[in-house]
Coordinates of C-alpha atoms in Angstrom, one line a residue:
X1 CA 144.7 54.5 31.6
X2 CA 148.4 55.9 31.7
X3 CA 149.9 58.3 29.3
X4 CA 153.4 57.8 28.9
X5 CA 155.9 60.3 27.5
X6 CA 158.9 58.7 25.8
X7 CA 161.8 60.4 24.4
X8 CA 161.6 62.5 21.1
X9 CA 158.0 63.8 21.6
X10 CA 156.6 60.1 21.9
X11 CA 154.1 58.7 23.9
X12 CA 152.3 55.4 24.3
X13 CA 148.7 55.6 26.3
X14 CA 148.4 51.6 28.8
X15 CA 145.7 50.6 30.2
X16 CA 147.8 50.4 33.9
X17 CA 147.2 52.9 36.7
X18 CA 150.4 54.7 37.7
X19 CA 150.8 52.7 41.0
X20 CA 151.9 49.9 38.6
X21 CA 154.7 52.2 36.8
X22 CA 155.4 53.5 40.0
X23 CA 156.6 50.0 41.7
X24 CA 158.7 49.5 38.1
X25 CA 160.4 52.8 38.6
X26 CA 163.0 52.1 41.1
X27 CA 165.9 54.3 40.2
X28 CA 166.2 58.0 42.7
X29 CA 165.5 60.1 39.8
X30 CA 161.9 58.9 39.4
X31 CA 159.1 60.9 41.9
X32 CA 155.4 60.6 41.8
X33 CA 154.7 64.3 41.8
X34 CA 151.2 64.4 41.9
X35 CA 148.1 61.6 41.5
X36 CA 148.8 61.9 37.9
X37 CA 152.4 62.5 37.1
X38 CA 155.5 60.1 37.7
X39 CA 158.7 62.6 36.3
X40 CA 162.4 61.9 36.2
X41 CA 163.5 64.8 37.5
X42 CA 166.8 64.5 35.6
X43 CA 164.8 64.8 32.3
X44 CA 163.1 68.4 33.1
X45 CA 165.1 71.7 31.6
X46 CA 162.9 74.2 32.7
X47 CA 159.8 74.7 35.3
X48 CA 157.6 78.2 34.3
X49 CA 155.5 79.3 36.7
X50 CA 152.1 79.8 36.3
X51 CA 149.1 81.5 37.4
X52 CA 147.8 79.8 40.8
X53 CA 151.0 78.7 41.3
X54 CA 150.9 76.0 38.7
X55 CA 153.9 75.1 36.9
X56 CA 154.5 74.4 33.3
X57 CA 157.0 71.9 33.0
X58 CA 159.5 71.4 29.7
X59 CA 161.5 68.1 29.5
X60 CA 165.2 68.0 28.0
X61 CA 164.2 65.9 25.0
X62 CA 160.8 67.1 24.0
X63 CA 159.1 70.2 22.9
X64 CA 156.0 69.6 24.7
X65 CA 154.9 71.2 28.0
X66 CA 153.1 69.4 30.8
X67 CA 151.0 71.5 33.3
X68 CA 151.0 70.3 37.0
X69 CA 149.2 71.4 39.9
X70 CA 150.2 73.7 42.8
X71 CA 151.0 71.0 44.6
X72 CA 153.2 69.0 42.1
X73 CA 154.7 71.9 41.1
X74 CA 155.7 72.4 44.7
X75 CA 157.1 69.2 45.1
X76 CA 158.8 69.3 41.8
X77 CA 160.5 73.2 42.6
X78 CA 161.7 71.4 46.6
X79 CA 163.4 68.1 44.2
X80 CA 164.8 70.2 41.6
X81 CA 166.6 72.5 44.7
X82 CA 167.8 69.1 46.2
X83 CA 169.2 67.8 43.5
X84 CA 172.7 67.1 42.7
X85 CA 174.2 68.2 39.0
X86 CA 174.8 64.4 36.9
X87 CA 177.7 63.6 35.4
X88 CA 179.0 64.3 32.0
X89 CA 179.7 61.5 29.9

């Protein structure tokens, strides 16, 4: 089962393993983080660290935080320093 976080503090729970979201998800902004997190990178607005170097991670259009790992969080810090600013509307 797949939790899926949609904008406005929304989510939907499917009963599909992330390999299937993960072929769906074709656009650059999309990276499997960890074995249980696919993130748009362009969605997050902030990345706390955390003890054990976890990471706390707080999307643009929701309130809620998501923990990660040391090792998603590490991969998520190295995407967020390579990524390029998006256009403004």
């Amino acid at each position: 089962m797949s939790r899926v976080l949609l904008r406005g503090d929304r989510q939907i729970y499917c009963l599909r393993p992330l390999k299937h979201f993960e072929g769906m998800l074709v656009s650059s902004c999309h990276h499997r983080i960890d074995r249980f997190t696919i993130l748009n990178i362009e969605a997050v607005r902030e990345l706390r660290p955390m003890a054990g170097a976890r990471g706390a991670v707080v999307l643009s259009d929701s309130e809620q935080v998501m923990t990660i790992g040391r090792a998603g969080t590490g991969r998520l810090r190295q995407l967020l320093a390579n990524r390029t600013p998006s256009r403004a509307p």
